[in-house]
Amino acid sequence: MALFLEFSLIGLASGGIYVLAALSFVIVYKATNIFNFATGEMMMLGTYFFYLFDTQLGLGWIVGLGMGLTSAALLAIVIERVMLRPLIGRPHIVLVMVTFGVGSILRGFAGLIWGPNVRQLPETLPRKPIFLGDILVPGKLAWGFVTAGVIAALFMIYYKFSRAGTAIRATSTDQITAESLGINIRAVFLLAWALAGLLTAASGIITASVNGVTPQLGLVALNVLAVVMLAGMTSIGGVIIAGLFVGWMETIVGAYLGAAWQSFIPYLVVLVVMIVKPYGLFGEQRVERI
Amino acid sequence: MTAPSQSLPAAASGTKPLDPRIETISWILLVLVMISVPVWGSIYAVYMACLISINVIATVGLNITVGYAGLLSIGHSAFLGVGAYASALMWLHLGTPLAVNLVIGAVAAFAIGLVFGIPALRIKGVYLAIATLAAQYSLYFVFQQWTSVTGGDRGLSLPKIDVFGFGDTGFYYVVAFVALIATLAARNLFRTRIGRSFIAVREKDYAAQVLGINVVSTKLIAFGIGAAYAGIAGALLAAFLRIVNPDQFTLVSSVFFLAAVVVGGRGSILGSILGALFMTLMPEFLREIIALVSIEGADLASLLSPLREIIFGSLIVLFLIFEPRGLVGFVDRALGRSENVEARQEH
């Protein structure tokens, strides 16, 4: 039982990372209606930006973090402004294909600049394990979870109470009405992408602080997609529950059935959600069956 | 960001049909070129012609799904893998002839495709893209981990195939013949009820439904046919390279095929041929260019694979933004078919 609890806590902690990436996905989907298949790659590149400023240029982790996050946000803004803005009004499939292409470009650049090998990030999170009674949680994972939680909470407060957050919510409800009420839709799109850049970079850095970063970090995107689908694409609150759940289930399955089965969990979640409840647990019923 | 409704679905096929005489002449020219490759070409040219033919089959398949039916599949190479492994296993264990292996490859890819397609295609939206992405990862995983059947990372090695005692040339003719049949079949498909219903569903699913088309089964057939084409291409690829391993069927090669469809021209058979040709030759030119430019000692292989990712992705993005009709758009303009509403139409 103690072992089960330990695995559960580890699983929940690793789910915290999915939450951040999934939030970035949801904010883009809500504000701009674009299904962003480059989420995983944005995570990966944001992490490399941090690595570049912190380790390669030797600026230390505080400056490195600031500049890394800024670059990630700028990258997201460039993607929106240069590649997606010209396509507004075109069929949905075209926009999705473009994000898929963008993902490939970002992976290529990371491979070209930093090579295929693992790069270790500096030790910013404390390594010392945390004991809860008999249960041991690895220190980096626990602090990573706390960080992810704080960022998610800050994001939710911003989204709920700030003027800009309200504008995003208005846009997601009805673009034309929002525009006629004087909301600058283009600014909202840019803001949503910038926020997505920040969130993906943050989740990437937390992920990589445990295992290091490779161009393959973006493959976590499928797990994130599973989280997003389970939550229902548009639900900010649902993402948190779904993220923790998927992280928990992965760790439990990996621990008891072997790591091989773990890889099937995201797909299984996606499949079950599509069959049973296509709009997820908390989503708006935008999805239509035919 | 809803799509504007002023795009007129006037001509069902999207572009104006080519003058039949020009079309017939182009097909005959294509066949002549294909027949004559081993006569004037080196061994390398025959090798490339084989590869191009195989990629044409796979690209035509993806174009049926993405271009004609408007369903986004981003795991196409996984279905090539299914076809390749299925045919290789048949060959190794039962010793069946190539023709049977091709059919088995197509059937296997069709069946596996439906496993991923059925849940996704019942609902509207980009769910097929997610399901095919999941197929990409999980099938790669199966190829890699199911060691007792697939041979794991080392893969399966196949014996050399000898067609009518002509060796490589004979095999090239087989591949070219299959590619020709597959391409002609796809072209004719869009003159039948089923093919037309793909286009109708792409343009407006409600309208298609009102016309009495079963939207879900139409989508499933379109996706399944695309996967079956990939299966045939995979089976040929296995026989051609005589090795099947998981690393042939990664996300990069799915991006490759999507780029081939977008670059060539969505919803066009000619486009599929042009796209496959362009995309197969491009990495070869790239290799030459890198070899010319690079400094001594630079690791070519490690440069090439990220560069390919960048270029494939950029081609998708640039063509979608600047020339949504792909290379076919250039051809149309060269033939003096000016841009009009029908020709500009997009899906």
CSV table of C-alpha atoms in Angstrom, one decimal, chain B residues 11-311:
chain,number,residue,atom,x,y,z
B,11,ALA,CA,-17.0,22.4,-60.3
B,12,ALA,CA,-17.1,19.3,-58.1
B,13,SER,CA,-13.5,18.3,-58.7
B,14,GLY,CA,-12.1,21.7,-57.8
B,15,THR,CA,-10.2,22.4,-61.0
B,16,LYS,CA,-11.4,22.4,-64.5
B,17,PRO,CA,-10.9,19.1,-66.3
B,18,LEU,CA,-7.9,19.0,-68.6
B,19,ASP,CA,-8.5,18.7,-72.3
B,20,PRO,CA,-8.8,14.9,-72.7
B,21,ARG,CA,-6.4,14.8,-75.6
B,22,ILE,CA,-3.7,16.6,-73.6
B,23,GLU,CA,-4.3,14.2,-70.7
B,24,THR,CA,-4.1,11.1,-72.9
B,25,ILE,CA,-0.9,12.4,-74.4
B,26,SER,CA,0.6,13.1,-71.0
B,27,TRP,CA,-0.2,9.6,-69.8
B,28,ILE,CA,1.4,8.0,-72.9
B,29,LEU,CA,4.5,10.2,-72.5
B,30,LEU,CA,4.7,9.2,-68.8
B,31,VAL,CA,4.5,5.5,-69.7
B,32,LEU,CA,7.2,5.9,-72.4
B,33,VAL,CA,9.5,7.6,-69.9
B,34,MET,CA,8.9,5.0,-67.3
B,35,ILE,CA,9.5,2.1,-69.7
B,36,SER,CA,12.7,3.7,-71.1
B,37,VAL,CA,14.4,4.5,-67.8
B,38,PRO,CA,16.5,1.3,-67.6
B,39,VAL,CA,17.5,1.8,-71.3
B,40,TRP,CA,19.1,5.2,-70.9
B,41,GLY,CA,19.5,5.4,-67.1
B,42,SER,CA,22.3,4.2,-64.9
B,43,ILE,CA,21.7,1.7,-62.0
B,44,TYR,CA,21.3,4.8,-59.8
B,45,ALA,CA,18.6,6.2,-62.1
B,46,VAL,CA,16.7,2.9,-61.9
B,47,TYR,CA,17.1,2.8,-58.2
B,48,MET,CA,15.7,6.4,-57.9
B,49,ALA,CA,12.9,5.6,-60.4
B,50,CYS,CA,11.9,2.6,-58.1
B,51,LEU,CA,11.9,4.9,-55.1
B,52,ILE,CA,9.9,7.6,-56.9
B,53,SER,CA,7.3,5.1,-58.1
B,54,ILE,CA,6.8,3.7,-54.6
B,55,ASN,CA,6.5,7.2,-53.2
B,56,VAL,CA,4.0,8.1,-55.9
B,57,ILE,CA,1.8,5.3,-54.7
B,58,ALA,CA,1.9,6.4,-51.1
B,59,THR,CA,1.4,10.0,-52.0
B,60,VAL,CA,-1.6,9.3,-54.2
B,61,GLY,CA,-3.0,7.4,-51.2
B,62,LEU,CA,-2.5,10.3,-48.8
B,63,ASN,CA,-3.9,12.7,-51.4
B,64,ILE,CA,-7.1,10.7,-51.5
B,65,THR,CA,-7.4,11.1,-47.8
B,66,VAL,CA,-6.2,14.6,-47.3
B,67,GLY,CA,-6.7,16.2,-50.7
B,68,TYR,CA,-9.9,14.7,-52.0
B,69,ALA,CA,-11.7,13.8,-48.8
B,70,GLY,CA,-10.3,16.6,-46.7
B,71,LEU,CA,-9.4,14.4,-43.7
B,72,LEU,CA,-6.0,15.2,-42.1
B,73,SER,CA,-3.9,12.1,-41.6
B,74,ILE,CA,-0.5,12.7,-40.1
B,75,GLY,CA,0.6,9.1,-39.5
B,76,HIS,CA,0.8,7.9,-43.1
B,77,SER,CA,4.2,6.2,-42.8
B,78,ALA,CA,2.9,4.0,-40.0
B,79,PHE,CA,0.5,2.4,-42.5
B,80,LEU,CA,3.4,2.0,-44.9
B,81,GLY,CA,5.0,0.1,-42.0
B,82,VAL,CA,2.0,-2.1,-41.6
B,83,GLY,CA,2.1,-3.0,-45.2
B,84,ALA,CA,5.8,-3.6,-45.2
B,85,TYR,CA,5.8,-5.8,-42.1
B,86,ALA,CA,2.7,-7.8,-43.2
B,87,SER,CA,4.1,-8.5,-46.7
B,88,ALA,CA,7.6,-9.3,-45.3
B,89,LEU,CA,6.2,-11.7,-42.7
B,90,MET,CA,4.1,-13.5,-45.4
B,91,TRP,CA,7.1,-13.8,-47.6
B,92,LEU,CA,9.4,-15.1,-44.8
B,93,HIS,CA,7.0,-17.5,-43.3
B,94,LEU,CA,4.8,-18.6,-46.1
B,95,GLY,CA,6.9,-17.8,-49.1
B,96,THR,CA,4.0,-16.3,-51.0
B,97,PRO,CA,4.7,-14.5,-54.3
B,98,LEU,CA,5.0,-10.7,-54.5
B,99,ALA,CA,1.5,-10.2,-56.0
B,100,VAL,CA,-0.1,-11.9,-53.0
B,101,ASN,CA,2.1,-9.9,-50.6
B,102,LEU,CA,1.0,-6.7,-52.1
B,103,VAL,CA,-2.6,-7.6,-51.6
B,104,ILE,CA,-1.9,-8.7,-48.0
B,105,GLY,CA,0.0,-5.5,-47.4
B,106,ALA,CA,-3.0,-3.4,-48.7
B,107,VAL,CA,-5.5,-5.4,-46.7
B,108,ALA,CA,-3.5,-5.2,-43.5
B,109,ALA,CA,-3.0,-1.5,-43.8
B,110,PHE,CA,-6.7,-1.0,-44.6
B,111,ALA,CA,-7.7,-3.0,-41.5
B,112,ILE,CA,-5.3,-1.3,-39.1
B,113,GLY,CA,-6.3,2.0,-40.6
B,114,LEU,CA,-9.9,1.4,-39.8
B,115,VAL,CA,-9.0,0.5,-36.2
B,116,PHE,CA,-7.6,4.0,-35.8
B,117,GLY,CA,-10.1,5.6,-38.2
B,118,ILE,CA,-13.4,4.3,-36.9
B,119,PRO,CA,-13.5,6.0,-33.5
B,120,ALA,CA,-12.1,9.3,-34.9
B,121,LEU,CA,-14.3,9.6,-38.0
B,122,ARG,CA,-17.5,9.3,-36.2
B,123,ILE,CA,-17.0,12.8,-34.9
B,124,LYS,CA,-16.3,16.0,-36.7
B,125,GLY,CA,-13.1,18.0,-36.4
B,126,VAL,CA,-9.4,17.2,-36.2
B,127,TYR,CA,-9.9,13.9,-34.3
B,128,LEU,CA,-8.5,11.9,-37.2
B,129,ALA,CA,-5.3,13.9,-37.0
B,130,ILE,CA,-4.9,13.0,-33.3
B,131,ALA,CA,-5.8,9.3,-33.9
B,132,THR,CA,-3.3,9.0,-36.8
B,133,LEU,CA,-0.6,10.7,-34.6
B,134,ALA,CA,-1.4,8.1,-32.0
B,135,ALA,CA,-1.1,5.4,-34.7
B,136,GLN,CA,2.3,6.8,-35.7
B,137,TYR,CA,3.7,6.5,-32.2
B,138,SER,CA,2.0,3.3,-31.1
B,139,LEU,CA,2.6,1.4,-34.3
B,140,TYR,CA,6.3,2.4,-34.2
B,141,PHE,CA,6.3,1.1,-30.7
B,142,VAL,CA,4.8,-2.2,-31.8
B,143,PHE,CA,7.3,-2.5,-34.6
B,144,GLN,CA,10.1,-1.9,-32.2
B,145,GLN,CA,9.0,-3.9,-29.2
B,146,TRP,CA,7.3,-7.0,-30.6
B,147,THR,CA,10.7,-8.5,-31.1
B,148,SER,CA,9.6,-12.1,-31.7
B,149,VAL,CA,7.6,-11.1,-34.8
B,150,THR,CA,9.1,-7.9,-36.1
B,151,GLY,CA,12.7,-8.5,-35.2
B,152,GLY,CA,12.8,-5.4,-33.0
B,153,ASP,CA,15.3,-2.6,-34.0
B,154,ARG,CA,17.2,-4.9,-36.3
B,155,GLY,CA,14.1,-5.6,-38.3
B,156,LEU,CA,13.5,-8.2,-40.9
B,157,SER,CA,15.9,-9.1,-43.8
B,158,LEU,CA,14.3,-10.4,-47.0
B,159,PRO,CA,15.8,-12.6,-49.7
B,160,LYS,CA,16.4,-11.0,-53.1
B,161,ILE,CA,13.5,-11.1,-55.5
B,162,ASP,CA,14.0,-12.0,-59.1
B,163,VAL,CA,11.3,-11.1,-61.6
B,164,PHE,CA,11.4,-13.1,-64.8
B,165,GLY,CA,15.2,-13.4,-64.4
B,166,PHE,CA,15.8,-9.7,-65.1
B,167,GLY,CA,17.0,-8.8,-61.6
B,168,ASP,CA,16.7,-5.1,-60.6
B,169,THR,CA,15.4,-4.0,-63.9
B,170,GLY,CA,12.6,-6.6,-63.8
B,171,PHE,CA,11.7,-5.5,-60.3
B,172,TYR,CA,11.6,-1.9,-61.5
B,173,TYR,CA,9.1,-2.8,-64.2
B,174,VAL,CA,6.9,-4.4,-61.6
B,175,VAL,CA,7.0,-1.4,-59.3
B,176,ALA,CA,6.4,1.0,-62.2
B,177,PHE,CA,3.5,-1.1,-63.4
B,178,VAL,CA,1.9,-1.2,-60.0
B,179,ALA,CA,2.4,2.6,-59.6
B,180,LEU,CA,0.8,3.2,-63.0
B,181,ILE,CA,-2.2,1.0,-62.2
B,182,ALA,CA,-2.6,2.6,-58.8
B,183,THR,CA,-2.5,6.1,-60.2
B,184,LEU,CA,-4.9,5.3,-63.0
B,185,ALA,CA,-7.2,3.7,-60.6
B,186,ALA,CA,-7.2,6.8,-58.4
B,187,ARG,CA,-7.8,9.0,-61.3
B,188,ASN,CA,-10.8,6.9,-62.4
B,189,LEU,CA,-12.1,6.7,-58.8
B,190,PHE,CA,-13.0,10.3,-58.9
B,191,ARG,CA,-15.3,9.7,-61.9
B,192,THR,CA,-17.3,7.2,-59.9
B,193,ARG,CA,-20.0,7.8,-57.4
B,194,ILE,CA,-17.7,6.9,-54.4
B,195,GLY,CA,-15.0,9.2,-55.5
B,196,ARG,CA,-17.4,12.1,-56.1
B,197,SER,CA,-18.9,11.6,-52.7
B,198,PHE,CA,-15.5,12.1,-51.1
B,199,ILE,CA,-15.3,15.5,-52.7
B,200,ALA,CA,-18.9,16.3,-51.7
B,201,VAL,CA,-18.2,15.4,-48.1
B,202,ARG,CA,-15.1,17.5,-48.1
B,203,GLU,CA,-16.9,20.5,-49.5
B,204,LYS,CA,-19.9,20.4,-47.1
B,205,ASP,CA,-20.8,17.4,-45.1
B,206,TYR,CA,-24.4,18.5,-44.3
B,207,ALA,CA,-25.1,19.1,-48.0
B,208,ALA,CA,-23.6,15.7,-48.8
B,209,GLN,CA,-25.8,14.1,-46.3
B,210,VAL,CA,-28.8,15.8,-47.7
B,211,LEU,CA,-27.9,14.4,-51.1
B,212,GLY,CA,-28.1,10.9,-49.6
B,213,ILE,CA,-24.4,10.2,-49.0
B,214,ASN,CA,-23.5,8.3,-45.8
B,215,VAL,CA,-20.9,10.7,-44.5
B,216,VAL,CA,-19.3,8.4,-41.9
B,217,SER,CA,-18.9,5.4,-44.2
B,218,THR,CA,-17.6,7.7,-47.0
B,219,LYS,CA,-15.0,9.1,-44.7
B,220,LEU,CA,-14.0,5.7,-43.6
B,221,ILE,CA,-13.7,4.4,-47.2
B,222,ALA,CA,-11.6,7.5,-48.1
B,223,PHE,CA,-9.3,7.0,-45.1
B,224,GLY,CA,-9.2,3.2,-45.7
B,225,ILE,CA,-8.3,3.5,-49.3
B,226,GLY,CA,-5.5,6.0,-48.4
B,227,ALA,CA,-4.1,3.5,-45.9
B,228,ALA,CA,-4.4,0.6,-48.4
B,229,TYR,CA,-2.3,2.6,-50.9
B,230,ALA,CA,0.2,3.1,-48.2
B,231,GLY,CA,0.1,-0.6,-47.5
B,232,ILE,CA,0.9,-1.4,-51.2
B,233,ALA,CA,3.7,1.1,-51.2
B,234,GLY,CA,5.1,-0.3,-47.9
B,235,ALA,CA,5.0,-3.9,-49.3
B,236,LEU,CA,6.9,-2.7,-52.4
B,237,LEU,CA,9.3,-0.8,-50.3
B,238,ALA,CA,10.0,-3.9,-48.3
B,239,ALA,CA,10.7,-6.0,-51.4
B,240,PHE,CA,12.8,-3.1,-52.9
B,241,LEU,CA,15.1,-2.4,-49.9
B,242,ARG,CA,15.0,-6.0,-48.7
B,243,ILE,CA,15.0,-4.8,-45.1
B,244,VAL,CA,12.2,-3.7,-42.9
B,245,ASN,CA,12.9,-1.9,-39.7
B,246,PRO,CA,11.1,0.6,-37.4
B,247,ASP,CA,13.2,3.6,-38.3
B,248,GLN,CA,11.8,3.6,-41.9
B,249,PHE,CA,8.4,4.5,-40.5
B,250,THR,CA,8.9,7.5,-38.2
B,251,LEU,CA,7.1,10.8,-38.0
B,252,VAL,CA,9.7,12.4,-40.3
B,253,SER,CA,8.6,10.2,-43.2
B,254,SER,CA,4.9,11.0,-42.4
B,255,VAL,CA,5.9,14.7,-42.7
B,256,PHE,CA,7.6,13.8,-46.0
B,257,PHE,CA,4.4,12.4,-47.5
B,258,LEU,CA,2.2,15.2,-46.2
B,259,ALA,CA,4.7,17.6,-47.7
B,260,ALA,CA,4.6,15.7,-51.0
B,261,VAL,CA,0.8,16.1,-51.1
B,262,VAL,CA,0.9,19.8,-50.2
B,263,VAL,CA,3.8,20.6,-52.6
B,264,GLY,CA,2.3,18.7,-55.5
B,265,GLY,CA,-1.2,19.9,-55.0
B,266,ARG,CA,-4.1,18.7,-52.9
B,267,GLY,CA,-6.9,17.0,-54.7
B,268,SER,CA,-4.9,16.3,-57.8
B,269,ILE,CA,-3.5,13.1,-59.2
B,270,LEU,CA,-1.0,15.0,-61.3
B,271,GLY,CA,-0.1,16.8,-58.2
B,272,SER,CA,0.7,13.6,-56.3
B,273,ILE,CA,3.0,12.5,-59.0
B,274,LEU,CA,4.8,15.9,-59.1
B,275,GLY,CA,5.0,16.1,-55.4
B,276,ALA,CA,6.4,12.6,-54.9
B,277,LEU,CA,8.9,13.3,-57.7
B,278,PHE,CA,10.0,16.6,-56.1
B,279,MET,CA,10.2,15.3,-52.6
B,280,THR,CA,12.1,12.2,-53.5
B,281,LEU,CA,14.7,14.1,-55.6
B,282,MET,CA,15.0,17.0,-53.1
B,283,PRO,CA,17.0,15.2,-50.4
B,284,GLU,CA,19.4,13.9,-53.1
B,285,PHE,CA,20.1,17.4,-54.3
B,286,LEU,CA,20.3,18.5,-50.7
B,287,ARG,CA,23.0,15.9,-50.1
B,288,GLU,CA,25.0,17.1,-53.1
B,289,ILE,CA,24.7,20.7,-52.0
B,290,ILE,CA,25.8,19.9,-48.5
B,291,ALA,CA,28.7,17.9,-49.8
B,292,LEU,CA,29.8,20.8,-52.0
B,293,VAL,CA,29.4,23.5,-49.3
B,294,SER,CA,30.4,21.8,-46.2
B,295,ILE,CA,33.9,22.1,-44.6
B,296,GLU,CA,36.1,19.1,-44.3
B,297,GLY,CA,35.3,16.8,-41.5
B,298,ALA,CA,31.7,18.1,-41.0
B,299,ASP,CA,29.4,15.2,-40.2
B,300,LEU,CA,27.1,15.1,-43.2
B,301,ALA,CA,24.7,12.6,-41.8
B,302,SER,CA,24.0,14.5,-38.6
B,303,LEU,CA,23.4,17.7,-40.6
B,304,LEU,CA,21.2,16.0,-43.2
B,305,SER,CA,18.4,14.7,-41.0
B,306,PRO,CA,17.6,17.9,-39.2
B,307,LEU,CA,17.9,19.9,-42.4
B,308,ARG,CA,15.3,17.5,-44.0
B,309,GLU,CA,12.9,18.2,-41.1
B,310,ILE,CA,13.3,21.9,-41.6
B,311,ILE,CA,12.9,21.8,-45.3
